[in-house]
Short mmCIF file of C-alpha atoms in Angstrom, two decimals:
data_model
loop_
_atom_site.label_atom_id
_atom_site.label_comp_id
_atom_site.label_asym_id
_atom_site.label_seq_id
_atom_site.Cartn_x
_atom_site.Cartn_y
_atom_site.Cartn_z
CA MET A 296 16.45 -34.75 -45.73
CA ASN A 297 13.52 -35.06 -48.03
CA ILE A 298 14.27 -37.89 -50.45
CA LYS A 299 12.52 -36.02 -53.27
CA LYS A 300 15.00 -33.15 -52.94
CA PHE A 301 18.04 -35.43 -52.88
CA PRO A 302 18.72 -35.44 -56.67
CA ALA A 303 18.55 -31.64 -56.81
CA THR A 304 20.85 -31.35 -53.82
CA LEU A 305 23.27 -33.86 -55.32
CA SER A 306 23.25 -31.95 -58.63
CA ALA A 307 23.94 -28.68 -56.84
CA LEU A 308 26.86 -30.25 -54.96
CA ALA A 309 28.27 -31.66 -58.20
CA VAL A 310 28.12 -28.24 -59.88
CA CYS A 311 29.78 -26.56 -56.89
CA GLY A 312 32.45 -29.26 -56.77
CA SER A 313 33.28 -28.93 -60.44
CA LEU A 314 33.48 -25.14 -60.11
CA LEU A 315 35.82 -25.54 -57.15
CA ILE A 316 38.00 -28.02 -59.03
CA GLY A 317 38.15 -25.70 -62.05
CA SER A 318 38.98 -22.76 -59.82
CA THR A 319 41.69 -24.74 -58.05
CA ALA A 320 43.15 -25.86 -61.39
CA ASN A 321 43.27 -22.25 -62.60
CA ALA A 322 44.86 -21.19 -59.30
CA GLY A 323 47.48 -23.93 -59.73
CA GLN A 324 48.18 -22.85 -63.28
CA GLN A 325 48.51 -19.24 -62.17
CA ALA A 326 50.87 -20.27 -59.37
CA ALA A 327 53.03 -22.14 -61.92
CA LEU A 328 53.05 -19.08 -64.17
CA ASP A 329 53.97 -16.83 -61.24
CA PHE A 330 56.77 -19.20 -60.20
CA ARG A 331 58.38 -19.35 -63.62
CA HIS A 332 58.06 -15.59 -64.15
CA SER A 333 59.60 -14.93 -60.74
CA THR A 334 62.44 -17.34 -61.39
CA MET A 335 63.18 -15.76 -64.78
CA THR A 336 63.18 -12.33 -63.11
CA ILE A 337 65.76 -13.60 -60.64
CA PHE A 338 67.90 -14.90 -63.51
CA LYS A 339 67.70 -11.51 -65.20
CA TRP A 340 68.59 -9.76 -61.91
CA TYR A 341 71.91 -11.60 -61.80
CA LEU A 342 72.64 -11.64 -65.54
CA LYS A 343 72.11 -7.95 -66.29
CA PRO A 344 75.02 -6.52 -64.25
CA MET A 345 77.38 -9.19 -65.55
CA ALA A 346 76.31 -8.44 -69.13
CA GLY A 347 76.95 -4.76 -68.50
CA MET A 348 80.47 -5.52 -67.29
CA VAL A 349 81.24 -7.90 -70.15
CA LYS A 350 79.99 -5.37 -72.72
CA GLY A 351 81.90 -2.51 -71.08
CA LYS A 352 78.73 -0.58 -70.26
CA ILE A 353 79.58 -0.50 -66.56
CA PRO A 354 82.98 -0.77 -64.84
CA PHE A 355 84.13 -4.34 -64.32
CA ASP A 356 83.93 -5.21 -60.63
CA ASP A 357 85.37 -8.66 -59.88
CA ALA A 358 83.58 -8.98 -56.53
CA LEU A 359 80.21 -7.96 -57.97
CA PHE A 360 80.67 -10.29 -60.94
CA LYS A 361 81.49 -13.17 -58.61
CA GLU A 362 78.50 -12.37 -56.39
CA ASN A 363 76.15 -12.31 -59.39
CA ALA A 364 77.60 -15.52 -60.82
CA GLU A 365 76.98 -17.23 -57.47
CA GLY A 366 73.45 -15.83 -57.32
CA LEU A 367 72.67 -17.06 -60.82
CA ALA A 368 74.00 -20.55 -60.10
CA THR A 369 71.98 -20.68 -56.88
CA ALA A 370 68.81 -19.58 -58.68
CA ALA A 371 69.47 -22.10 -61.47
CA ARG A 372 69.35 -24.89 -58.87
CA LEU A 373 65.65 -24.12 -58.37
CA ASN A 374 63.49 -26.62 -60.20
CA LEU A 375 62.26 -24.25 -62.90
CA LEU A 376 60.71 -27.21 -64.70
CA ALA A 377 58.14 -27.42 -61.91
CA GLY A 378 56.81 -24.10 -63.20
CA PHE A 379 55.80 -25.79 -66.45
CA PRO A 380 53.45 -28.57 -65.31
CA LYS A 381 51.87 -30.74 -67.95
CA GLY A 382 48.81 -29.01 -69.33
CA SER A 383 49.85 -25.52 -68.24
CA GLY A 384 50.41 -24.60 -71.86
CA GLU A 385 46.65 -24.60 -72.23
CA PHE A 386 46.45 -21.96 -69.53
CA SER A 387 47.45 -18.96 -71.53
CA ASN A 388 46.95 -15.31 -70.96
CA GLU A 389 48.73 -12.15 -71.91
CA GLU A 390 51.38 -12.83 -69.24
CA SER A 391 52.60 -16.12 -70.69
CA GLU A 392 55.40 -16.19 -73.22
CA ALA A 393 55.66 -19.98 -73.19
CA LYS A 394 55.31 -21.74 -76.53
CA GLU A 395 53.52 -25.08 -76.87
CA ALA A 396 56.87 -26.48 -78.02
CA ILE A 397 57.88 -26.71 -74.35
CA TRP A 398 55.42 -29.52 -73.70
CA GLU A 399 55.70 -31.02 -77.18
CA GLU A 400 59.49 -31.31 -76.87
CA TRP A 401 59.79 -31.64 -73.10
CA SER A 402 63.05 -33.62 -73.03
CA GLN A 403 64.82 -31.01 -75.17
CA PHE A 404 63.43 -28.21 -72.98
CA ALA A 405 64.66 -30.01 -69.84
CA GLU A 406 68.10 -30.57 -71.41
CA LYS A 407 68.42 -26.87 -72.20
CA PHE A 408 67.60 -25.99 -68.60
CA GLN A 409 70.15 -28.51 -67.35
CA LEU A 410 72.72 -26.85 -69.61
CA LEU A 411 72.00 -23.51 -67.91
CA GLN A 412 72.56 -25.18 -64.55
CA LYS A 413 75.87 -26.66 -65.73
CA GLU A 414 77.18 -23.47 -67.37
CA SER A 415 76.18 -21.22 -64.47
CA ALA A 416 77.98 -23.55 -62.03
CA LYS A 417 81.09 -23.28 -64.24
CA LEU A 418 80.73 -19.49 -64.26
CA THR A 419 80.80 -19.44 -60.47
CA LYS A 420 84.03 -21.44 -60.35
CA ILE A 421 85.69 -19.30 -63.02
CA ALA A 422 84.56 -16.05 -61.36
CA ALA A 423 86.16 -17.23 -58.12
CA GLY A 424 89.47 -17.53 -60.00
CA GLY A 425 89.35 -13.89 -61.08
CA ASP A 426 90.59 -14.28 -64.68
CA ARG A 427 88.50 -11.65 -66.48
CA GLY A 428 89.07 -13.13 -69.91
CA GLU A 429 87.80 -16.51 -68.74
CA MET A 430 84.95 -14.85 -66.83
CA LYS A 431 83.82 -13.06 -70.01
CA ARG A 432 84.14 -16.21 -72.11
CA GLN A 433 82.16 -18.30 -69.63
CA PHE A 434 79.56 -15.57 -69.20
CA GLY A 435 79.03 -15.75 -72.97
CA ALA A 436 78.59 -19.52 -72.81
CA THR A 437 76.15 -19.19 -69.92
CA ALA A 438 74.11 -16.42 -71.54
CA LYS A 439 74.01 -18.44 -74.76
CA THR A 440 72.09 -21.17 -72.92
CA CYS A 441 69.37 -18.63 -72.09
CA GLY A 442 69.12 -17.41 -75.66
CA GLY A 443 69.10 -20.94 -77.04
CA CYS A 444 66.08 -21.80 -74.97
CA HIS A 445 64.27 -18.52 -75.61
CA LYS A 446 64.58 -18.85 -79.40
CA LYS A 447 62.73 -22.14 -79.51
CA PHE A 448 60.48 -22.06 -76.47
CA ARG A 449 59.53 -18.43 -75.81
CA ASN A 450 57.14 -16.12 -77.65
CA LYS A 451 58.28 -12.55 -77.96
CA LYS A 452 56.07 -9.99 -76.32
#
């Protein structure tokens, strides 16, 4: 290599490297966004039929309720918090509904997610027992954990 061209070559490599790092960071942020959106979609998939049963909009089906309660509890065991890596609040686009409060009040956000995990696990146990009154009551407690988090940490579309 010509020693006179070395600084230019080094500069070009530095520019390419920083572009690659920036591109990788954006790809990581997008992956986190995709993960949390997908996980929330799974939550909604299981919650919606149970809400319909509780509200009397669809016939109450004990087996279907139990199946959805189990699905929700299983999905809630995913580490949703991994979908909110530090700094990902700065990566915003029209898809993100996340408020900056998530990262500013991380411990409270994490506690609210842990409450969803706890309440959805209770819902599974109660649904297995088949007492509709208790199922409806516990569904309300579980759904309330979602709403409690959304009010503080989610922007409305």
